[in-house]
JSON list of C-alpha atoms in Angstrom, two decimals:
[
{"chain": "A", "resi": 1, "resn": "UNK", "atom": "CA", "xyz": [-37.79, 23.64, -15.70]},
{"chain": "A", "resi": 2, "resn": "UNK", "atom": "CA", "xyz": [-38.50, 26.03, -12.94]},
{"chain": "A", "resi": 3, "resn": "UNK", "atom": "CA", "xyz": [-42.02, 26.69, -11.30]},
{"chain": "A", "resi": 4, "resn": "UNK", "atom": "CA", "xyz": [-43.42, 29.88, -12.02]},
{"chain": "A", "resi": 5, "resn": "UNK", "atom": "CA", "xyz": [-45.03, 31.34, -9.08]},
{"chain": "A", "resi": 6, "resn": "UNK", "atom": "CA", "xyz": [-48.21, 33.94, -9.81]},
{"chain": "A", "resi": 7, "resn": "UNK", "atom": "CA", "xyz": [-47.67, 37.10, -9.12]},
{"chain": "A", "resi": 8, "resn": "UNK", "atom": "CA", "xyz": [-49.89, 40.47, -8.35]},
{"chain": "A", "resi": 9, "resn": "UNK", "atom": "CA", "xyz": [-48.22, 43.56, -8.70]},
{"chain": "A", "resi": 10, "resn": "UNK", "atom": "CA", "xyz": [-50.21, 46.77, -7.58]},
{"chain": "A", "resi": 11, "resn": "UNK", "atom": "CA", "xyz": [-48.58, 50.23, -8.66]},
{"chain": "A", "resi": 12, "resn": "UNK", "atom": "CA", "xyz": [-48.85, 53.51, -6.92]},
{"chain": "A", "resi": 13, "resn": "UNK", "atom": "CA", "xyz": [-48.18, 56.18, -9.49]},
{"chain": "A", "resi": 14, "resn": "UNK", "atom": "CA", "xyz": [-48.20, 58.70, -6.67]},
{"chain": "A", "resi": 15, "resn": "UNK", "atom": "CA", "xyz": [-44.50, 57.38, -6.55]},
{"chain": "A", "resi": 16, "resn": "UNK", "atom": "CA", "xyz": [-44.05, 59.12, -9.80]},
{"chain": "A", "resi": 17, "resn": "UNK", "atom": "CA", "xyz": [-46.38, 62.36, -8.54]},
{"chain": "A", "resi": 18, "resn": "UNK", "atom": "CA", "xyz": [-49.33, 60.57, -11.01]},
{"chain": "A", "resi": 19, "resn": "UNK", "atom": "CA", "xyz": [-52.42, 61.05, -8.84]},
{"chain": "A", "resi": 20, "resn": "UNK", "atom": "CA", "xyz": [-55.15, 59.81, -11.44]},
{"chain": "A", "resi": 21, "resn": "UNK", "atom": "CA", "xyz": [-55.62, 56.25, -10.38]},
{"chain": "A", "resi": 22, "resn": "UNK", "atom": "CA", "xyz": [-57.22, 54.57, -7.39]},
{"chain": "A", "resi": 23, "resn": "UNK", "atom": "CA", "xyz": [-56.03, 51.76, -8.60]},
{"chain": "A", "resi": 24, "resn": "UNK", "atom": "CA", "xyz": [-53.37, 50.20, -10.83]},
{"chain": "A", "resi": 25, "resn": "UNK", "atom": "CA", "xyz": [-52.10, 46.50, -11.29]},
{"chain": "A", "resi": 26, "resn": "UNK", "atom": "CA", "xyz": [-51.22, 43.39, -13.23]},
{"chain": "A", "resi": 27, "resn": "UNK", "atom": "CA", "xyz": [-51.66, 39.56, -12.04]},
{"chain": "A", "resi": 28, "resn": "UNK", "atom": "CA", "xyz": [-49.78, 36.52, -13.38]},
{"chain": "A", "resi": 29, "resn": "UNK", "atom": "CA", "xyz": [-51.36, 33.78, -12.50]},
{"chain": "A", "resi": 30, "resn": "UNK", "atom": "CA", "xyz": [-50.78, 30.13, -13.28]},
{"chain": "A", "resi": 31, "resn": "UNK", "atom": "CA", "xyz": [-53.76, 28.82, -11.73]},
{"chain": "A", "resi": 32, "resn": "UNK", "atom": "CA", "xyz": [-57.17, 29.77, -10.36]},
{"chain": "A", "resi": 33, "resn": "UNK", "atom": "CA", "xyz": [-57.36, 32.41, -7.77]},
{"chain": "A", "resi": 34, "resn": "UNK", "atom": "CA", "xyz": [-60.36, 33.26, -5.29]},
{"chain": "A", "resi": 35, "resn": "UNK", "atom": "CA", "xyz": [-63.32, 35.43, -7.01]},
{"chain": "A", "resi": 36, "resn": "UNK", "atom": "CA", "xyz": [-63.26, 39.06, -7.33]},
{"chain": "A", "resi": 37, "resn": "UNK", "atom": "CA", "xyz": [-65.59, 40.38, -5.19]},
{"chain": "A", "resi": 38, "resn": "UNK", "atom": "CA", "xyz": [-68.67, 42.49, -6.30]},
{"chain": "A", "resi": 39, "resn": "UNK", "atom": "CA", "xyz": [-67.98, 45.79, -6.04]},
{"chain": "A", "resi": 40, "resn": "UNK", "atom": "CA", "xyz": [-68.16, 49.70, -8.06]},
{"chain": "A", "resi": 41, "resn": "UNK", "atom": "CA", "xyz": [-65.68, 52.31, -8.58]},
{"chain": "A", "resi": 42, "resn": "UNK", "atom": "CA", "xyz": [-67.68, 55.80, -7.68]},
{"chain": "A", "resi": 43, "resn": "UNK", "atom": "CA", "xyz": [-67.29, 57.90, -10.30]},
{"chain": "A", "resi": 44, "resn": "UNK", "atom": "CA", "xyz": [-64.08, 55.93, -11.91]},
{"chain": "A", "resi": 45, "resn": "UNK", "atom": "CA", "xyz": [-63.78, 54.04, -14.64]},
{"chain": "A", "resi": 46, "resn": "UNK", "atom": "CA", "xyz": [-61.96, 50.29, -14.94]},
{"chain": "A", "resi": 47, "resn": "UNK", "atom": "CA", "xyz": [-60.12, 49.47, -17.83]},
{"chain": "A", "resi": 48, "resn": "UNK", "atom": "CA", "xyz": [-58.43, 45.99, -17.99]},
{"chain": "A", "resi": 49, "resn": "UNK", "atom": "CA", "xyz": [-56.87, 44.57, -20.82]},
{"chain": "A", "resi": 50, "resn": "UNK", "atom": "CA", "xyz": [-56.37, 40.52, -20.39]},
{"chain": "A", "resi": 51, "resn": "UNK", "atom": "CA", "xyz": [-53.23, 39.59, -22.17]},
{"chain": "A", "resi": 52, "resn": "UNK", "atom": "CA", "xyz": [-53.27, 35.84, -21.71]},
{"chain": "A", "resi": 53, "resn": "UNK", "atom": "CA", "xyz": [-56.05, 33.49, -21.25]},
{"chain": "A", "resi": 54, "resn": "UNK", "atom": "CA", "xyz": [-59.54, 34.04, -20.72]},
{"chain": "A", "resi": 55, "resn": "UNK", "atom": "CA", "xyz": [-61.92, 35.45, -18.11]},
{"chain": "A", "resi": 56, "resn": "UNK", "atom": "CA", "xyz": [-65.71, 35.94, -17.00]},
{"chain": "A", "resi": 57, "resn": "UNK", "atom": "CA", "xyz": [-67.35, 38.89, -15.25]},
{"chain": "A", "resi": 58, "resn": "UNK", "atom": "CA", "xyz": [-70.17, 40.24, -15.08]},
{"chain": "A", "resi": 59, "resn": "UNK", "atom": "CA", "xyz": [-71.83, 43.80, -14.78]},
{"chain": "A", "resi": 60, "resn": "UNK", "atom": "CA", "xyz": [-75.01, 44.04, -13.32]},
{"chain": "A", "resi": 61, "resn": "UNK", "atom": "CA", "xyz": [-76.80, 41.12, -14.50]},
{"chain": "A", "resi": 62, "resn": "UNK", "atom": "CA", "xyz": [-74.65, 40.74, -17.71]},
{"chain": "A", "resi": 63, "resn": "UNK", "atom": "CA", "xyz": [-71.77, 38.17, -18.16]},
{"chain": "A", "resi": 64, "resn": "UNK", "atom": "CA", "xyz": [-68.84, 38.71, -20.29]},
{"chain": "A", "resi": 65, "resn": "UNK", "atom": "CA", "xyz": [-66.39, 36.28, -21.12]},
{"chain": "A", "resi": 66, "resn": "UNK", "atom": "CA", "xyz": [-63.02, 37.72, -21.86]},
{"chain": "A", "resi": 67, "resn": "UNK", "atom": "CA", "xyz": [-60.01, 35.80, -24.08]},
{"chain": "A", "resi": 68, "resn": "UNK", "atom": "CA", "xyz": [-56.54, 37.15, -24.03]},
{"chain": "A", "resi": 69, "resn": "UNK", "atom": "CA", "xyz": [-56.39, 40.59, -26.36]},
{"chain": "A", "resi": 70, "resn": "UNK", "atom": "CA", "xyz": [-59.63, 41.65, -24.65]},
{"chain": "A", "resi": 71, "resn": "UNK", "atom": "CA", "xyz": [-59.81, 45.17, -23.32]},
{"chain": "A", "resi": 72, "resn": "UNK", "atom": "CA", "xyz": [-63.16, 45.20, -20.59]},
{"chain": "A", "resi": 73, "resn": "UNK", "atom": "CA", "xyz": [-64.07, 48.20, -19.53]},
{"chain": "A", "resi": 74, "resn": "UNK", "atom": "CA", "xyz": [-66.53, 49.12, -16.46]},
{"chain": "A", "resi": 75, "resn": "UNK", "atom": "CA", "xyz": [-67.99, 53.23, -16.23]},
{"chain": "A", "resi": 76, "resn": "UNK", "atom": "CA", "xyz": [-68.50, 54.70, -13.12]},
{"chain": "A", "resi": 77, "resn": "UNK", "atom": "CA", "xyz": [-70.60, 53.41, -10.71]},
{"chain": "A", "resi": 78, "resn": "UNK", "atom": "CA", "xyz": [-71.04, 49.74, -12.39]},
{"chain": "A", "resi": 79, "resn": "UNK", "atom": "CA", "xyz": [-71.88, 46.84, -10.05]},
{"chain": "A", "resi": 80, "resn": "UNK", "atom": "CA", "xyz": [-69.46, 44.33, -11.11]},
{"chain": "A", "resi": 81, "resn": "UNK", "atom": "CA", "xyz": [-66.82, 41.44, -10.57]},
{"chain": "A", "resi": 82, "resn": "UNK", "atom": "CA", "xyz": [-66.37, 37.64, -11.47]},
{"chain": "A", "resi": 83, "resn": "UNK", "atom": "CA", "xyz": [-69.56, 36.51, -9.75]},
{"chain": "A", "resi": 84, "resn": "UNK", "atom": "CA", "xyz": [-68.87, 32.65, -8.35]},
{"chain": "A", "resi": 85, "resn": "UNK", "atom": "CA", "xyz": [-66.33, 32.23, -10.69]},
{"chain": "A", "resi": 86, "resn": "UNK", "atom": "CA", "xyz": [-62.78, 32.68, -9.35]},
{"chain": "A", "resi": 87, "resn": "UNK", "atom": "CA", "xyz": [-60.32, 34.52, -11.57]},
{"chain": "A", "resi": 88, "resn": "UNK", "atom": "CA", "xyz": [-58.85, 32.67, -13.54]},
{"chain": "A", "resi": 89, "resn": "UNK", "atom": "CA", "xyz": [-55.10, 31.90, -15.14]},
{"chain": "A", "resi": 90, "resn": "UNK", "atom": "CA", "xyz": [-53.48, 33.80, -17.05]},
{"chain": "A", "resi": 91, "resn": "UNK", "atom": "CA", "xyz": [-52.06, 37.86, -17.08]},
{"chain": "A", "resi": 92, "resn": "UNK", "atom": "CA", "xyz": [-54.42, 40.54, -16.89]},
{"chain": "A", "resi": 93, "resn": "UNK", "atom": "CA", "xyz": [-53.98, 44.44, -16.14]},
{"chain": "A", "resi": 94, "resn": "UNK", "atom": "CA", "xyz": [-56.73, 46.68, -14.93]},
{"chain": "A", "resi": 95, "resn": "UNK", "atom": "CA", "xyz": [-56.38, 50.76, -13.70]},
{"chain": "A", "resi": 96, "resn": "UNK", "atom": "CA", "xyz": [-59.10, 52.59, -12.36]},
{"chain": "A", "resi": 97, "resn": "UNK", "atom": "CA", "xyz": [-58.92, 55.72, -13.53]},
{"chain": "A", "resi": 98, "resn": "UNK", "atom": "CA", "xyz": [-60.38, 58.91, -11.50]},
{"chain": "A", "resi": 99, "resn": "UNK", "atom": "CA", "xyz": [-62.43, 61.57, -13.20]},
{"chain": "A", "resi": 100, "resn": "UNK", "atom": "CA", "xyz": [-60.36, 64.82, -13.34]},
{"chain": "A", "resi": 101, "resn": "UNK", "atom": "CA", "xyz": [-60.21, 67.80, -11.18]},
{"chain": "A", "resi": 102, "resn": "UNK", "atom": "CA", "xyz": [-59.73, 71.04, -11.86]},
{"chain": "A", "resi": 103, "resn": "UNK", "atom": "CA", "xyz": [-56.46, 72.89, -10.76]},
{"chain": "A", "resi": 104, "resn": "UNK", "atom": "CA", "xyz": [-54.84, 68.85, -10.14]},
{"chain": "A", "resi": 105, "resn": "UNK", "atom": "CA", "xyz": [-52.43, 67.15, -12.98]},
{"chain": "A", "resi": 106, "resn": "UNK", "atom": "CA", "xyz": [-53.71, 64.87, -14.81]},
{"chain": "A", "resi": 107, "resn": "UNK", "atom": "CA", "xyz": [-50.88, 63.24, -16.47]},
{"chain": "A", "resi": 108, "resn": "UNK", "atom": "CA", "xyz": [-49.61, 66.31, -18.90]},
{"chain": "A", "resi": 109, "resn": "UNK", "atom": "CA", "xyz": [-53.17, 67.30, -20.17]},
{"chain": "A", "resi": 110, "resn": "UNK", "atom": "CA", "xyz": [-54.60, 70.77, -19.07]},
{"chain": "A", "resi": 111, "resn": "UNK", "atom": "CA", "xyz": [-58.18, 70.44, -17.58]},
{"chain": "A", "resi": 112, "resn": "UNK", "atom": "CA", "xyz": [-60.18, 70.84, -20.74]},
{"chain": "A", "resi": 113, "resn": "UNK", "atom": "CA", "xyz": [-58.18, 67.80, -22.35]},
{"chain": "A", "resi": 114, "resn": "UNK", "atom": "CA", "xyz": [-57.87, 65.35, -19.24]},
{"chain": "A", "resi": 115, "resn": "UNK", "atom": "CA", "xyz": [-62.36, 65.68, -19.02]},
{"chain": "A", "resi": 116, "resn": "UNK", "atom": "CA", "xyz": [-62.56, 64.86, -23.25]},
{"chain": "A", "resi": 117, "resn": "UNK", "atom": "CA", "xyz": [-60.12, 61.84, -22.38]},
{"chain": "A", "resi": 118, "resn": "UNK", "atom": "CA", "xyz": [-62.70, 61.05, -19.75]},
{"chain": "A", "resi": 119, "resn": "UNK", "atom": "CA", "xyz": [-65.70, 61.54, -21.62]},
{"chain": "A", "resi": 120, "resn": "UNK", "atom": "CA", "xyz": [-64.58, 59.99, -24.34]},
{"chain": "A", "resi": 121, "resn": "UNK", "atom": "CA", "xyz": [-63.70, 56.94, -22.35]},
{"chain": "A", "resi": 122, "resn": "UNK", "atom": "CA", "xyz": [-67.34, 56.95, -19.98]},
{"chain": "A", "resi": 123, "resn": "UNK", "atom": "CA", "xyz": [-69.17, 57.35, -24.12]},
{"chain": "A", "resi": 124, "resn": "UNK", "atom": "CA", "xyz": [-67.36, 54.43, -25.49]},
{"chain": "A", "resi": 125, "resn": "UNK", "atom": "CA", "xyz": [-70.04, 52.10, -27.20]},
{"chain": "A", "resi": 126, "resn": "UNK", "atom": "CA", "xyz": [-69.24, 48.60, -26.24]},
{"chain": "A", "resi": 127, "resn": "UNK", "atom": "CA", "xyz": [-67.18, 47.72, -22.76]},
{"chain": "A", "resi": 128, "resn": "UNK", "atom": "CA", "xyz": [-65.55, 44.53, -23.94]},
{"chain": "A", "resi": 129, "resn": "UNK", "atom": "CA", "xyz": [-63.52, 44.84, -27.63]},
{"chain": "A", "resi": 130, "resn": "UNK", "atom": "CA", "xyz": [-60.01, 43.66, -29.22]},
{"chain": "A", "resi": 131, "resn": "UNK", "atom": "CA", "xyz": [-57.31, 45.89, -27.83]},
{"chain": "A", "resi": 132, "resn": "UNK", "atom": "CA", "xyz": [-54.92, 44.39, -29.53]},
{"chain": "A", "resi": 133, "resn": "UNK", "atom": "CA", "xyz": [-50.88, 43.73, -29.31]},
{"chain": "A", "resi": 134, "resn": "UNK", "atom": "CA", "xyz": [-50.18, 47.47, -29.14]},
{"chain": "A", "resi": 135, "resn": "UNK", "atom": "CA", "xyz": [-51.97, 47.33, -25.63]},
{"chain": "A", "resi": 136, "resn": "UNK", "atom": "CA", "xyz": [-49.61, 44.61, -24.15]},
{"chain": "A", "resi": 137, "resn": "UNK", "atom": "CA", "xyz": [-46.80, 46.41, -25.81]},
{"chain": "A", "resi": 138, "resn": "UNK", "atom": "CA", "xyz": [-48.03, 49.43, -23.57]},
{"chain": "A", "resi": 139, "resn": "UNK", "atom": "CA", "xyz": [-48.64, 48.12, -20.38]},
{"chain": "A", "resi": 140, "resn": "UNK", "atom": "CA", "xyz": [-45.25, 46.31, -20.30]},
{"chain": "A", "resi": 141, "resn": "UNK", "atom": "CA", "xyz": [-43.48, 49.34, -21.25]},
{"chain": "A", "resi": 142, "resn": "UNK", "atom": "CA", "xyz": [-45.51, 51.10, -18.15]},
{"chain": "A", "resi": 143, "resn": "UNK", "atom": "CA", "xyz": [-44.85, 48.28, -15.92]},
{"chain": "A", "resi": 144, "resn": "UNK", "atom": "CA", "xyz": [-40.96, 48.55, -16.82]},
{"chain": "A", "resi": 145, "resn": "UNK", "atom": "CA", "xyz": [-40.65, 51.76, -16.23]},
{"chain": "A", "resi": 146, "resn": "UNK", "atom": "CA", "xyz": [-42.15, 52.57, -13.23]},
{"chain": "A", "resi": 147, "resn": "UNK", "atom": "CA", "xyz": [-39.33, 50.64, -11.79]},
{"chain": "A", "resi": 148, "resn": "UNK", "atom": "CA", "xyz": [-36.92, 52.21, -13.25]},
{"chain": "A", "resi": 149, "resn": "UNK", "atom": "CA", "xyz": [-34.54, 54.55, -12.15]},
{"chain": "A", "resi": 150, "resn": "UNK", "atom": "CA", "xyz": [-36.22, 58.36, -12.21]},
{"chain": "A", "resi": 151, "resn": "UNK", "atom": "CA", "xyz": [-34.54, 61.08, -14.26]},
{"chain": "A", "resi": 152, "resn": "UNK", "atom": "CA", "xyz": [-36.04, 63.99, -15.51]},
{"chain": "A", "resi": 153, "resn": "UNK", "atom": "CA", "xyz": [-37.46, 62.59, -18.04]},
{"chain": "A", "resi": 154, "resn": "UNK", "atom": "CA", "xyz": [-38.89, 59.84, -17.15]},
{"chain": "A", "resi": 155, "resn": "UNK", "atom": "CA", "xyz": [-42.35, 61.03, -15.41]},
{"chain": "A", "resi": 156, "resn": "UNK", "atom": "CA", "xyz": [-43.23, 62.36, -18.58]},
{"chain": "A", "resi": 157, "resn": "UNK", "atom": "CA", "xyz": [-42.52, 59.00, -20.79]},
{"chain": "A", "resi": 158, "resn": "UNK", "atom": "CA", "xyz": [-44.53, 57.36, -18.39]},
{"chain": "A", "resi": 159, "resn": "UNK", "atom": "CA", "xyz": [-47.11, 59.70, -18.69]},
{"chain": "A", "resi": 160, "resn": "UNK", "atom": "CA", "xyz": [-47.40, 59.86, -22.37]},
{"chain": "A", "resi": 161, "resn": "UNK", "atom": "CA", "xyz": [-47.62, 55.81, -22.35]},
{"chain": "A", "resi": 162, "resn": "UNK", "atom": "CA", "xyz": [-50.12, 56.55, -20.02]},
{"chain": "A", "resi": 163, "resn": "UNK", "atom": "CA", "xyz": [-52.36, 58.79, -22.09]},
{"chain": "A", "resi": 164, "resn": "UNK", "atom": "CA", "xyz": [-51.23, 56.65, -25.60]},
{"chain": "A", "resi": 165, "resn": "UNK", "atom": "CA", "xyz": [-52.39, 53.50, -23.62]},
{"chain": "A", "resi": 166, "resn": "UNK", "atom": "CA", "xyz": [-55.72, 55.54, -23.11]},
{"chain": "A", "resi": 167, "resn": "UNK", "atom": "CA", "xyz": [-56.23, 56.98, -26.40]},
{"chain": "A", "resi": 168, "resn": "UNK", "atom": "CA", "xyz": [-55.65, 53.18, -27.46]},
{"chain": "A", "resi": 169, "resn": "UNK", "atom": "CA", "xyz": [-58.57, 52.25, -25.70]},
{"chain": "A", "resi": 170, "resn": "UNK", "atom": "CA", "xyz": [-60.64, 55.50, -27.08]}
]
């Protein structure tokens, strides 16, 4: 049996002209990592959805403890991170996602609709809740094809899994 290595992919949708994240990634990992740092995302919120094994963070001076199927969310401005814990094994995926601006894309939706995605997203009532298989399904469909070959079509599949992904969430 061969040894699989952990991985950490980060994605820049600016490749695909998709300027609404700061950030966007998955890790693999088959064993304990360092700890995420405390940090905050001004005026963004996190999403991450853990597919596979389990997790603790903490926001502010809450801890969370996250099991694969978990989507975690952090609003804008949030102190957070994994504390002394390291992260953990197993495959999580996390985007920060940038409030919109007016006169910029913002993955298909017009102005009006990109700041109720937003809203909705800062007003939702609990930050860590099932996200189910249809998540995963999702992401990996995101992951795949941003490396795919780009037609004409493609940046807009991509950004419709995007925004299904997010309505998902809401």
């Amino acid at each position: 049996m061969k040894n699989k290595a952990a991985s950490r992919l980060l994605l820049d949708m600016n490749r695909w002209g998709i300027d609404v994240f700061d950030e966007f990634g998955r890790y693999d990992y088959v064993n304990t990592q360092t700890i995420l740092p405390t940090h905050t995302h001004p005026g963004m919120i996190e999403i991450c959805y853990l597919a596979k094994g389990s997790q603790k963070y903490f926001v502010g001076d809450r801890k969370y403890r996250l099991y694969g199927g978990d989507l975690f969310v952090t609003f804008p401005d949030e102190v957070h991170g994994t504390g002394e814990v390291p992260e953990e094994k197993g495959v999580l995926y996390w985007l920060v996602l940038k409030r919109p601006e007016a006169g910029k894309d913002y993955m298909g939706l017009d102005y009006a609709d990109a700041c109720s995605l937003f809203a909705k997203l800062s007003e939702l009532p609990e930050r860590q809740f099932k996200g189910g298989a249809e998540c995963g399904c999702l992401l990996r469909k995101i992951v795949q094809l941003f490396y795919s070959d780009r037609d004409e079509l493609a940046k807009m599949e991509l950004e419709n899994l995007l925004v299904s992904f997010l309505l998902v969430v809401v």
